[in-house]
Coordinates of C-alpha atoms and ligand atoms in Angstrom, one line a residue:
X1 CA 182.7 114.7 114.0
X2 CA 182.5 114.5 118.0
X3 CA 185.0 114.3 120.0
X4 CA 186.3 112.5 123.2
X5 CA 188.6 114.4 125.6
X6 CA 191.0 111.6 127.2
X7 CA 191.6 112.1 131.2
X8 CA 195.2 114.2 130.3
X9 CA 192.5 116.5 128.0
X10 CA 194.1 115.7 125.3
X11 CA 190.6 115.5 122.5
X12 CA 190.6 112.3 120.1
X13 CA 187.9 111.5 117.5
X14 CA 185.1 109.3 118.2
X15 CA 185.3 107.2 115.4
X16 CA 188.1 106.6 113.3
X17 CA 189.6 103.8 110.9
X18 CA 191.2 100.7 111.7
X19 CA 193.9 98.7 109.6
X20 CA 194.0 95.2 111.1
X21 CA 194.0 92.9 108.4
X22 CA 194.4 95.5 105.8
X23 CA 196.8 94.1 103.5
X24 CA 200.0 96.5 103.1
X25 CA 199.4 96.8 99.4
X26 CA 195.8 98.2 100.4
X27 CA 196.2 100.2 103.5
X28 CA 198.0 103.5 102.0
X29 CA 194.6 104.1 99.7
X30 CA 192.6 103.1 102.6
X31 CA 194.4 105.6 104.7
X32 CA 194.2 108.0 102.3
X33 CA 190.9 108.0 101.2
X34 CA 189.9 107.7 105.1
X35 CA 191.9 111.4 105.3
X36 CA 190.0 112.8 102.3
X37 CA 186.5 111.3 103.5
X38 CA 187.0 113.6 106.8
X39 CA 188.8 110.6 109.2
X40 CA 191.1 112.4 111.6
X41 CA 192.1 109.3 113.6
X42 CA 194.1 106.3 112.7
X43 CA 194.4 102.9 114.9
X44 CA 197.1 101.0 113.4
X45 CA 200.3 98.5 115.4
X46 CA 203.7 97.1 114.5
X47 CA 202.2 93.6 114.8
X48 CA 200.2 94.4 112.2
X49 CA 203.0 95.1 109.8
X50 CA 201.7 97.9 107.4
X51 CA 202.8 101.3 109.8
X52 CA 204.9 102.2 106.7
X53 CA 202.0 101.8 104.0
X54 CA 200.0 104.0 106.8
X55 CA 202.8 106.5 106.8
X56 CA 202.5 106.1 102.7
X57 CA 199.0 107.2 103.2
X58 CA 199.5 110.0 106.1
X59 CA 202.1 111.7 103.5
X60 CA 199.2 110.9 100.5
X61 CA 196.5 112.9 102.3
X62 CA 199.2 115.9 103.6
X63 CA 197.1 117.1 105.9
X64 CA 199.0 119.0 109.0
X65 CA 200.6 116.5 111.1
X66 CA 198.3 118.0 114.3
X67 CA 195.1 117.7 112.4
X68 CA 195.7 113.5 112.8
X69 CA 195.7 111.4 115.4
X70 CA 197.8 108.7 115.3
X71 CA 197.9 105.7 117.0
X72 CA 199.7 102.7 117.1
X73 CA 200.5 99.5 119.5
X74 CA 203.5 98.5 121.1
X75 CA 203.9 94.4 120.6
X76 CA 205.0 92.3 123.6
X77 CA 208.1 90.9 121.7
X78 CA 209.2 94.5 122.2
X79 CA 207.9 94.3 125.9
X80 CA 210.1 96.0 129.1
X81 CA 211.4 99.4 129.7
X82 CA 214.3 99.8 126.8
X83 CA 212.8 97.8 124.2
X84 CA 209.9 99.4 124.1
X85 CA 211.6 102.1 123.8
X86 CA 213.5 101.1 121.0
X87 CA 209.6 100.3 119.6
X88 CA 208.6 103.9 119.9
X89 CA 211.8 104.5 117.4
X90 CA 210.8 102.1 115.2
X91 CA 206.9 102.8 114.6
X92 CA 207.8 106.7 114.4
X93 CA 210.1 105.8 111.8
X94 CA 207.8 103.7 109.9
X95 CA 205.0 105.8 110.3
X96 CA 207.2 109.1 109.3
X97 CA 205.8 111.2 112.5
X98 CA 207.6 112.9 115.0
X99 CA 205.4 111.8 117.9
X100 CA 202.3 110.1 118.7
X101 CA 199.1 111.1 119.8
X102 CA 198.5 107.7 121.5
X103 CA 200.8 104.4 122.1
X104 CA 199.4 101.3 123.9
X105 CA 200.4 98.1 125.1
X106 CA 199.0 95.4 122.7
X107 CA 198.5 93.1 124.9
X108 CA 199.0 92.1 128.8
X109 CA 201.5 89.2 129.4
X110 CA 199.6 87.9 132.4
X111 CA 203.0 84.9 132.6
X112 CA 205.6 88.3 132.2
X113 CA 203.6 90.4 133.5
X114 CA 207.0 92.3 135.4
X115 CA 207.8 93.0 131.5
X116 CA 204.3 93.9 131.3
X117 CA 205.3 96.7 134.0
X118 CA 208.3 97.6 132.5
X119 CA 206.4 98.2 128.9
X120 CA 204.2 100.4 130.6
X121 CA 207.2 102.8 132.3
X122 CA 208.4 103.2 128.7
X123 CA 205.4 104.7 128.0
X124 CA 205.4 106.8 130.6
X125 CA 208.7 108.3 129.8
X126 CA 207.5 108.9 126.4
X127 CA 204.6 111.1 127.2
X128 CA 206.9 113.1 130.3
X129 CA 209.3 113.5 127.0
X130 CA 206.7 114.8 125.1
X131 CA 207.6 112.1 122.3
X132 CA 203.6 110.9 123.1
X133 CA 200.5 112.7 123.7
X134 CA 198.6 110.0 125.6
X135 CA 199.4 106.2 126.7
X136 CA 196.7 103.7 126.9
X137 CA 196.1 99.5 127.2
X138 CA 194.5 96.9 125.1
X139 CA 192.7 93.9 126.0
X140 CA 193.6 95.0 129.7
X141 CA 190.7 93.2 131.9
X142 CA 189.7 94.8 135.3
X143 CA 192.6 92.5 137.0
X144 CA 195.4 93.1 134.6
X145 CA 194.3 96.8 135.2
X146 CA 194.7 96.7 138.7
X147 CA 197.6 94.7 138.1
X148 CA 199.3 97.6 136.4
X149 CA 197.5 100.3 138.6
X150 CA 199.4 98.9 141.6
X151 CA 202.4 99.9 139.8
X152 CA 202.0 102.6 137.6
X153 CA 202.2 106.1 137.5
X154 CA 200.0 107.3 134.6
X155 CA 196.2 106.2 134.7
X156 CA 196.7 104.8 131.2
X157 CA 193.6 107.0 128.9
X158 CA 192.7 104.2 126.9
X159 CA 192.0 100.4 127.1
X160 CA 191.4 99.2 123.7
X161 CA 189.1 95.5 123.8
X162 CA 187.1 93.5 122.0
X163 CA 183.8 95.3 121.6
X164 CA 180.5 94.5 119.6
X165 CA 177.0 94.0 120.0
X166 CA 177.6 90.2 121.0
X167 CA 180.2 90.8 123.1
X168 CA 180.0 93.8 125.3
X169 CA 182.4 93.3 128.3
X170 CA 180.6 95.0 130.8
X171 CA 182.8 94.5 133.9
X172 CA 185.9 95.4 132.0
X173 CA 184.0 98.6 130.8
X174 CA 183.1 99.4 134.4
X175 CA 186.2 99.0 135.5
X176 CA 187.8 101.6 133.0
X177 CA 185.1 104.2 133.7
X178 CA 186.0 103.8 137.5
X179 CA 189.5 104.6 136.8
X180 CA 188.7 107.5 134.0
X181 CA 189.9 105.1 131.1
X182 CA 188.1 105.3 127.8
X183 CA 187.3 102.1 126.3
X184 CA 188.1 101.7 123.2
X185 CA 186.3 99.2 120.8
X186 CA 188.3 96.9 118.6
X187 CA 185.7 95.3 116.1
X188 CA 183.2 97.7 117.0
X189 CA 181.2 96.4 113.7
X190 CA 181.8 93.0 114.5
X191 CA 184.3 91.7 111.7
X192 CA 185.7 89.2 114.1
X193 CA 182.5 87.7 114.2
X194 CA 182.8 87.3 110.6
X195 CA 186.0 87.8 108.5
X196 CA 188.2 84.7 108.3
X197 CA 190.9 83.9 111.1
X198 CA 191.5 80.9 113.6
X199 CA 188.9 82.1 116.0
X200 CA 185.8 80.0 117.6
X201 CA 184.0 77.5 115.0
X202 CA 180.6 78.7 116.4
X203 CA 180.4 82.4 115.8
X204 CA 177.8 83.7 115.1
X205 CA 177.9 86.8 112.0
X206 CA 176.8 90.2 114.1
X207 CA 176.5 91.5 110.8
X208 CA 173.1 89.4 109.9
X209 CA 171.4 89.9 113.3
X210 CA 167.7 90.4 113.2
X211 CA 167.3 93.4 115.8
X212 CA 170.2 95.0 114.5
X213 CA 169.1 94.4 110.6
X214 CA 164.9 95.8 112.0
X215 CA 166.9 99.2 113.5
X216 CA 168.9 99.6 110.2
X217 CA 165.9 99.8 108.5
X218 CA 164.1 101.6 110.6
X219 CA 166.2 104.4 110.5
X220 CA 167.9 103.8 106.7
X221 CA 171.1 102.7 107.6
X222 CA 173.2 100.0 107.2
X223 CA 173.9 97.6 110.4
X224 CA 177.6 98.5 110.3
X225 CA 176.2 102.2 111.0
X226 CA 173.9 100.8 114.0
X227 CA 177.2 99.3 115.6
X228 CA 179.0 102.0 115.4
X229 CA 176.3 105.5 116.3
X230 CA 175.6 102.9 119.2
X231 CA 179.5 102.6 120.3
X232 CA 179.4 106.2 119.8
X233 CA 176.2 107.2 121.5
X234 CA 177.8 105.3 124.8
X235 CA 180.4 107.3 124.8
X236 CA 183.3 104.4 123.3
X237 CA 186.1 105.4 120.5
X238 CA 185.4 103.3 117.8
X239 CA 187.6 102.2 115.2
X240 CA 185.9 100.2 111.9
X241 CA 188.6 98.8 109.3
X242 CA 187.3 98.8 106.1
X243 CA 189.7 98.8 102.5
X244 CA 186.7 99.3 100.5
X245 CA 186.0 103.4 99.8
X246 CA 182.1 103.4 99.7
X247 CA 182.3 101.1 103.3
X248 CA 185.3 103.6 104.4
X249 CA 182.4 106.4 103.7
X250 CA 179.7 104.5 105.0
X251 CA 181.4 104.3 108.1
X252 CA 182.1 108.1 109.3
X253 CA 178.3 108.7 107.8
X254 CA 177.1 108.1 111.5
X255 CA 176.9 111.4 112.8
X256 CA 173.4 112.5 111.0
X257 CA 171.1 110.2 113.1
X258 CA 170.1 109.2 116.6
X259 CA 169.3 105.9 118.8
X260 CA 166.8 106.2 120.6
X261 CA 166.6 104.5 124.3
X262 CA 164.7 101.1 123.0
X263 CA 166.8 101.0 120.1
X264 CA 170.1 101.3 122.9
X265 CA 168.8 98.8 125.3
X266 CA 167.7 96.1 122.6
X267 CA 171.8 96.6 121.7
X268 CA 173.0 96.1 124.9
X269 CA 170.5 93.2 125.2
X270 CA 173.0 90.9 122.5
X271 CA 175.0 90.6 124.6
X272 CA 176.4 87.0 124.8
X273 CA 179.1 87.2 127.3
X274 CA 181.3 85.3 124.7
X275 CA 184.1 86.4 122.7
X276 CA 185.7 85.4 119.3
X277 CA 188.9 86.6 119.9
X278 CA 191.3 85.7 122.2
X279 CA 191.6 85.3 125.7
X280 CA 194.2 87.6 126.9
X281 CA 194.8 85.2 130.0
X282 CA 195.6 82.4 127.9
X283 CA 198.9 81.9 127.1
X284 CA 200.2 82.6 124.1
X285 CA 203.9 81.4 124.0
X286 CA 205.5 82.1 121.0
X287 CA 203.0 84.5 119.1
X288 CA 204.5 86.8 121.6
X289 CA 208.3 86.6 120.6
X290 CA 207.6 87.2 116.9
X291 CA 210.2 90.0 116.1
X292 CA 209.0 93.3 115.1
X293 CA 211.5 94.3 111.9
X294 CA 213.6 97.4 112.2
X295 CA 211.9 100.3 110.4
Ligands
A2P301 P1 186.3 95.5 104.1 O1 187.6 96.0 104.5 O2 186.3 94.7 102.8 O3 185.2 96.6 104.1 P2 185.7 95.3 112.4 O4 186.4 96.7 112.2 O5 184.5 95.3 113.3 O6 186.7 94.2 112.7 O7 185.1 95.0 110.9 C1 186.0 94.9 109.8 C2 185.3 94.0 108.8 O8 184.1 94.5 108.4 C3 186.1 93.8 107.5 O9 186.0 92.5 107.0 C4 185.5 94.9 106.6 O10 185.7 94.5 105.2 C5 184.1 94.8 107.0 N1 183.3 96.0 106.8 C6 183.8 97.3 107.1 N2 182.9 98.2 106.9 C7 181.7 97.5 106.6 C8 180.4 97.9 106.3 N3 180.1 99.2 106.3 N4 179.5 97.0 105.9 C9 179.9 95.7 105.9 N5 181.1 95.2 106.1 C10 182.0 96.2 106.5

């Protein structure tokens, strides 16, 4: 499996597995058979309500706490400096772990952004406490990281966005690498495009592109595979979420094959500029207050 050293050289996997949307009953076997497959890096977040069915599965595999990296997300109902540190106490509780090896923001509240701030020097305590091995961002965009930067102590190590052939982000990707942050693709095979959820009628399914289906075949692999060797091969921490054990395999089967440079650019070239998910400039008033239970 490669690996990514973070700018505190602290090393996390390239690829690991992702539980948004995984249904709590499901996400301890996913977890699980990720661990046993040869996954070494979680993604998971209070807001999406299954940390303890991810603990469930941590404890299943038993693997030595050191040999996982875990990572979870910090929800803005639990934004400024105490509450969030409060959150820390919750998803370590949940997620029966002592520490983490990355904690992010979920989100930037561009209309509370001072709680934003405040989030942020939580996390910073954390990792001078030792209780975290790296902080990090998600859906940060180059102004909402200078925002923070103006501010903030720790270059955060990881900005976690919306990533997939059809929407690439390329400013928000330059601005991480100008600042030594890793981006970090959410949907890196595209499910937004394509699972069910409130997102923009006229999506189109990544999954069923032509070039991406004609570079499958070309080199035997499934289009999920493409997505993800070409997140990889630029140098992005992936994170597919699959429930399904063949597709959890299929996922971290990646590392026997290369791109090469036409196969790269006609990626890149999908770009559309637009996302599915959501804007995080737009307001999102009460999605942001809903409480985060007590472990
Ligand atoms: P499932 O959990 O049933 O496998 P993303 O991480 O890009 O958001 O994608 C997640 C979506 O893609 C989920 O709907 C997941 O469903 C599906 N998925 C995961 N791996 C694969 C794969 N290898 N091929 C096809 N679909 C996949």
């Amino acid at each position: 499996m490669d690996t990514i050293t973070l700018n505190n050289g602290v090393t996390l996997p390239a690829l690991g597995l992702g539980v948004y949307q995984s249904a709590p009953e499901e996400t301890a076997a996913a977890v699980a058979t990720a661990l046993e497959l040869g996954y070494r890096h979680i993604d998971t977040a209070a807001a999406y309500f299954n940390e303890k069915e991810v603990g469930e599965g941590l404890r299943r595999a038993a693997l030595p706490r050191d040999e996982v990296f875990v990572e979870t997300k910090v929800f803005p109902s639990d934004f400024d400096f105490e509450q969030t540190l409060h959150a820390f106490e919750k998803s370590t509780a949940k997620l029966g772990v002592e520490y983490l090896d990355l904690f992010i923001l979920h989100q930037p509240v561009p209309d509370r952004f001072e709680r934003t701030i405040g989030a942020y020097q939580a996390l910073e305590k954390l990792l001078a406490d030792g209780r975290v091995r790296a902080i990090g961002v998600s859906n940060f965009t180059r102004r909402h990281l200078d925002l923070l930067l103006a501010e903030a102590g720790v270059v955060p190590a990881v900005n976690q966005i919306e990533l997939h052939p059809y929407f690439q982000q390329p400013d928000v990707q330059a601005a991480g690498a100008e600042r030594g942050i890793l981006t970090q693709a959410w949907s890196p095979i595209g499910g937004i495009t394509f699972y069910p959820g409130p997102w923009r009628e006229d999506r189109r399914n990544v999954m069923q592109d032509p070039v991406i289906g004609e570079i499958a075949q070309k080199h035997a692999k499934s289009p999920a595979q493409v997505m993800l060797r070409w997140g990889i091969q630029h140098g992005r921490s992936v994170i597919p979420k699959s429930t399904n054990p063949e597709r959890i395999a299929q996922n971290l089967n990646v590392f026997d094959f290369t791109l090469d440079d036409a196969d790269m650019e006609r990626i890149d070239a999908l770009d559309t500029g637009m996302r599915t998910g959501p804007d995080p400039d737009e307001p999102r008033g009460d999605f942001y207050d809903r409480p985060i239970p007590e472990a």
